[in-house]
Amino acid sequence: MSGRHAMPTAPSRPLLRAGVVAAAAVTGPLAISGTAMAAPSVSPDSNATWDRLAMCESTQNWEADTGNGFKGGLQFTESTWEEFGGERFASSPDQASREEQIRVAKKVQDEQGWNAWPTCSEKLGLQ
């Protein structure tokens, strides 16, 4: 199967950790009283998750086509785009809307997991 996204991209900020630190600062007294904080949810249904992944993959440039074989905000290969039905939206990922790219990405994630984007999903704590 094709479609693994292993090309390193622009470095990302550890958004997940920053959110946990900010939440801990706000809920500090609750933590002292013994109330446990839940870990942030990572859902393939959350557009915020896809935006964070796109920020890492392409600096959230949904029209990215740098000539490296990966296109769009989530850096699809042409074969992955075709295999997961992207051509019903546009002939190439960089020509599809953000929402259309996310719809295809959810199908990829359902079948391949977050490992379809190995570098950025690891950086973002999605794996």
mmCIF file of C-alpha atoms in Angstrom:
data_model
loop_
_atom_site.group_PDB
_atom_site.id
_atom_site.type_symbol
_atom_site.label_atom_id
_atom_site.label_comp_id
_atom_site.label_asym_id
_atom_site.label_seq_id
_atom_site.Cartn_x
_atom_site.Cartn_y
_atom_site.Cartn_z
ATOM 1 C CA MET A 1 0.000 0.000 0.000
ATOM 2 C CA SER A 2 1.268 3.449 -0.802
ATOM 3 C CA GLY A 3 0.662 6.655 1.080
ATOM 4 C CA ARG A 4 3.075 6.641 3.962
ATOM 5 C CA HIS A 5 4.137 10.227 4.675
ATOM 6 C CA ALA A 6 7.696 10.123 5.922
ATOM 7 C CA MET A 7 9.135 13.381 4.605
ATOM 8 C CA PRO A 8 10.270 15.621 7.462
ATOM 9 C CA THR A 9 8.652 19.015 7.464
ATOM 10 C CA ALA A 10 8.948 22.308 9.268
ATOM 11 C CA PRO A 11 9.446 21.921 13.020
ATOM 12 C CA SER A 12 6.370 22.274 15.141
ATOM 13 C CA ARG A 13 5.742 23.641 18.579
ATOM 14 C CA PRO A 14 4.735 21.106 21.218
ATOM 15 C CA LEU A 15 1.131 22.346 21.268
ATOM 16 C CA LEU A 16 -0.152 19.412 23.281
ATOM 17 C CA ARG A 17 2.310 19.936 26.107
ATOM 18 C CA ALA A 18 1.700 23.692 26.172
ATOM 19 C CA GLY A 19 -2.032 23.074 26.554
ATOM 20 C CA VAL A 20 -1.461 20.688 29.452
ATOM 21 C CA VAL A 21 0.837 23.172 31.207
ATOM 22 C CA ALA A 22 -1.692 25.980 30.723
ATOM 23 C CA ALA A 23 -4.512 23.755 31.982
ATOM 24 C CA ALA A 24 -2.445 22.771 35.023
ATOM 25 C CA ALA A 25 -1.764 26.419 35.811
ATOM 26 C CA VAL A 26 -5.460 27.273 35.641
ATOM 27 C CA THR A 27 -6.642 24.218 37.560
ATOM 28 C CA GLY A 28 -3.806 24.145 40.080
ATOM 29 C CA PRO A 29 -6.064 24.379 43.141
ATOM 30 C CA LEU A 30 -8.211 21.544 41.815
ATOM 31 C CA ALA A 31 -5.151 19.373 41.397
ATOM 32 C CA ILE A 32 -4.180 20.043 44.991
ATOM 33 C CA SER A 33 -7.632 19.020 46.188
ATOM 34 C CA GLY A 34 -7.178 15.652 44.504
ATOM 35 C CA THR A 35 -9.194 16.125 41.322
ATOM 36 C CA ALA A 36 -7.457 14.358 38.448
ATOM 37 C CA MET A 37 -7.108 16.076 35.096
ATOM 38 C CA ALA A 38 -7.965 14.087 31.995
ATOM 39 C CA ALA A 39 -5.422 13.954 29.194
ATOM 40 C CA PRO A 40 -6.363 15.982 26.102
ATOM 41 C CA SER A 41 -8.456 13.955 23.687
ATOM 42 C CA VAL A 42 -6.981 13.163 20.292
ATOM 43 C CA SER A 43 -9.737 12.387 17.863
ATOM 44 C CA PRO A 44 -9.577 11.949 14.102
ATOM 45 C CA ASP A 45 -12.987 13.640 14.104
ATOM 46 C CA SER A 46 -11.562 16.856 15.543
ATOM 47 C CA ASN A 47 -10.751 19.441 12.897
ATOM 48 C CA ALA A 48 -8.369 21.031 15.412
ATOM 49 C CA THR A 49 -6.322 17.817 15.349
ATOM 50 C CA TRP A 50 -6.121 17.967 11.560
ATOM 51 C CA ASP A 51 -5.185 21.654 11.671
ATOM 52 C CA ARG A 52 -2.341 20.865 14.075
ATOM 53 C CA LEU A 53 -1.151 18.037 11.839
ATOM 54 C CA ALA A 54 -1.329 20.291 8.768
ATOM 55 C CA MET A 55 0.647 22.972 10.615
ATOM 56 C CA CYS A 56 3.431 20.451 11.124
ATOM 57 C CA GLU A 57 3.202 18.888 7.658
ATOM 58 C CA SER A 58 2.896 22.023 5.530
ATOM 59 C CA THR A 59 2.726 25.048 7.856
ATOM 60 C CA GLN A 60 -1.030 24.674 7.299
ATOM 61 C CA ASN A 61 -0.728 25.499 3.605
ATOM 62 C CA TRP A 62 -3.686 23.550 2.219
ATOM 63 C CA GLU A 63 -2.514 24.391 -1.336
ATOM 64 C CA ALA A 64 1.061 23.159 -0.823
ATOM 65 C CA ASP A 65 2.838 21.682 -3.855
ATOM 66 C CA THR A 66 6.582 22.000 -3.410
ATOM 67 C CA GLY A 67 7.490 19.362 -5.991
ATOM 68 C CA ASN A 68 8.556 16.732 -3.443
ATOM 69 C CA GLY A 69 5.737 14.319 -4.322
ATOM 70 C CA PHE A 70 3.541 15.329 -1.383
ATOM 71 C CA LYS A 71 0.691 17.792 -1.819
ATOM 72 C CA GLY A 72 -1.898 19.679 0.173
ATOM 73 C CA GLY A 73 -2.037 20.615 3.812
ATOM 74 C CA LEU A 74 -1.680 17.015 4.954
ATOM 75 C CA GLN A 75 0.955 16.120 2.351
ATOM 76 C CA PHE A 76 -0.751 13.345 0.427
ATOM 77 C CA THR A 77 0.926 11.409 -2.345
ATOM 78 C CA GLU A 78 -1.089 11.271 -5.558
ATOM 79 C CA SER A 79 -1.556 7.509 -5.120
ATOM 80 C CA THR A 80 -2.933 7.894 -1.591
ATOM 81 C CA TRP A 81 -5.246 10.680 -2.739
ATOM 82 C CA GLU A 82 -6.606 8.422 -5.503
ATOM 83 C CA GLU A 83 -6.764 5.266 -3.356
ATOM 84 C CA PHE A 84 -8.871 6.949 -0.666
ATOM 85 C CA GLY A 85 -11.302 8.672 -3.029
ATOM 86 C CA GLY A 86 -9.840 12.163 -3.150
ATOM 87 C CA GLU A 87 -10.377 12.453 -6.891
ATOM 88 C CA ARG A 88 -14.097 12.828 -6.288
ATOM 89 C CA PHE A 89 -13.217 16.265 -4.850
ATOM 90 C CA ALA A 90 -10.261 17.351 -6.986
ATOM 91 C CA SER A 91 -7.682 15.784 -9.279
ATOM 92 C CA SER A 92 -4.908 16.622 -6.812
ATOM 93 C CA PRO A 93 -4.888 17.222 -3.030
ATOM 94 C CA ASP A 94 -3.498 20.744 -3.356
ATOM 95 C CA GLN A 95 -6.559 21.659 -5.446
ATOM 96 C CA ALA A 96 -9.042 20.389 -2.849
ATOM 97 C CA SER A 97 -10.431 22.425 0.018
ATOM 98 C CA ARG A 98 -9.283 22.005 3.610
ATOM 99 C CA GLU A 99 -12.533 20.188 4.431
ATOM 100 C CA GLU A 100 -12.156 17.822 1.475
ATOM 101 C CA GLN A 101 -8.566 17.022 2.429
ATOM 102 C CA ILE A 102 -9.663 16.282 5.990
ATOM 103 C CA ARG A 103 -12.429 13.959 4.740
ATOM 104 C CA VAL A 104 -9.872 11.942 2.767
ATOM 105 C CA ALA A 105 -7.363 12.051 5.633
ATOM 106 C CA LYS A 106 -9.939 10.537 8.003
ATOM 107 C CA LYS A 107 -10.250 7.559 5.647
ATOM 108 C CA VAL A 108 -6.461 7.210 5.510
ATOM 109 C CA GLN A 109 -6.273 7.435 9.307
ATOM 110 C CA ASP A 110 -9.007 4.805 9.709
ATOM 111 C CA GLU A 111 -6.986 2.329 7.639
ATOM 112 C CA GLN A 112 -3.356 3.260 8.367
ATOM 113 C CA GLY A 113 -3.586 5.009 11.725
ATOM 114 C CA TRP A 114 -1.566 8.074 12.630
ATOM 115 C CA ASN A 115 1.526 6.311 11.240
ATOM 116 C CA ALA A 116 0.443 7.569 7.822
ATOM 117 C CA TRP A 117 2.077 10.815 9.021
ATOM 118 C CA PRO A 118 4.932 9.331 11.089
ATOM 119 C CA THR A 119 7.098 12.354 11.805
ATOM 120 C CA CYS A 120 4.417 14.894 12.632
ATOM 121 C CA SER A 121 2.059 12.514 14.418
ATOM 122 C CA GLU A 122 4.911 11.547 16.717
ATOM 123 C CA LYS A 123 5.859 15.187 17.313
ATOM 124 C CA LEU A 124 2.241 15.962 18.175
ATOM 125 C CA GLY A 125 1.802 12.946 20.435
ATOM 126 C CA LEU A 126 -0.851 11.347 18.232
ATOM 127 C CA GLN A 127 0.781 7.900 18.224
#
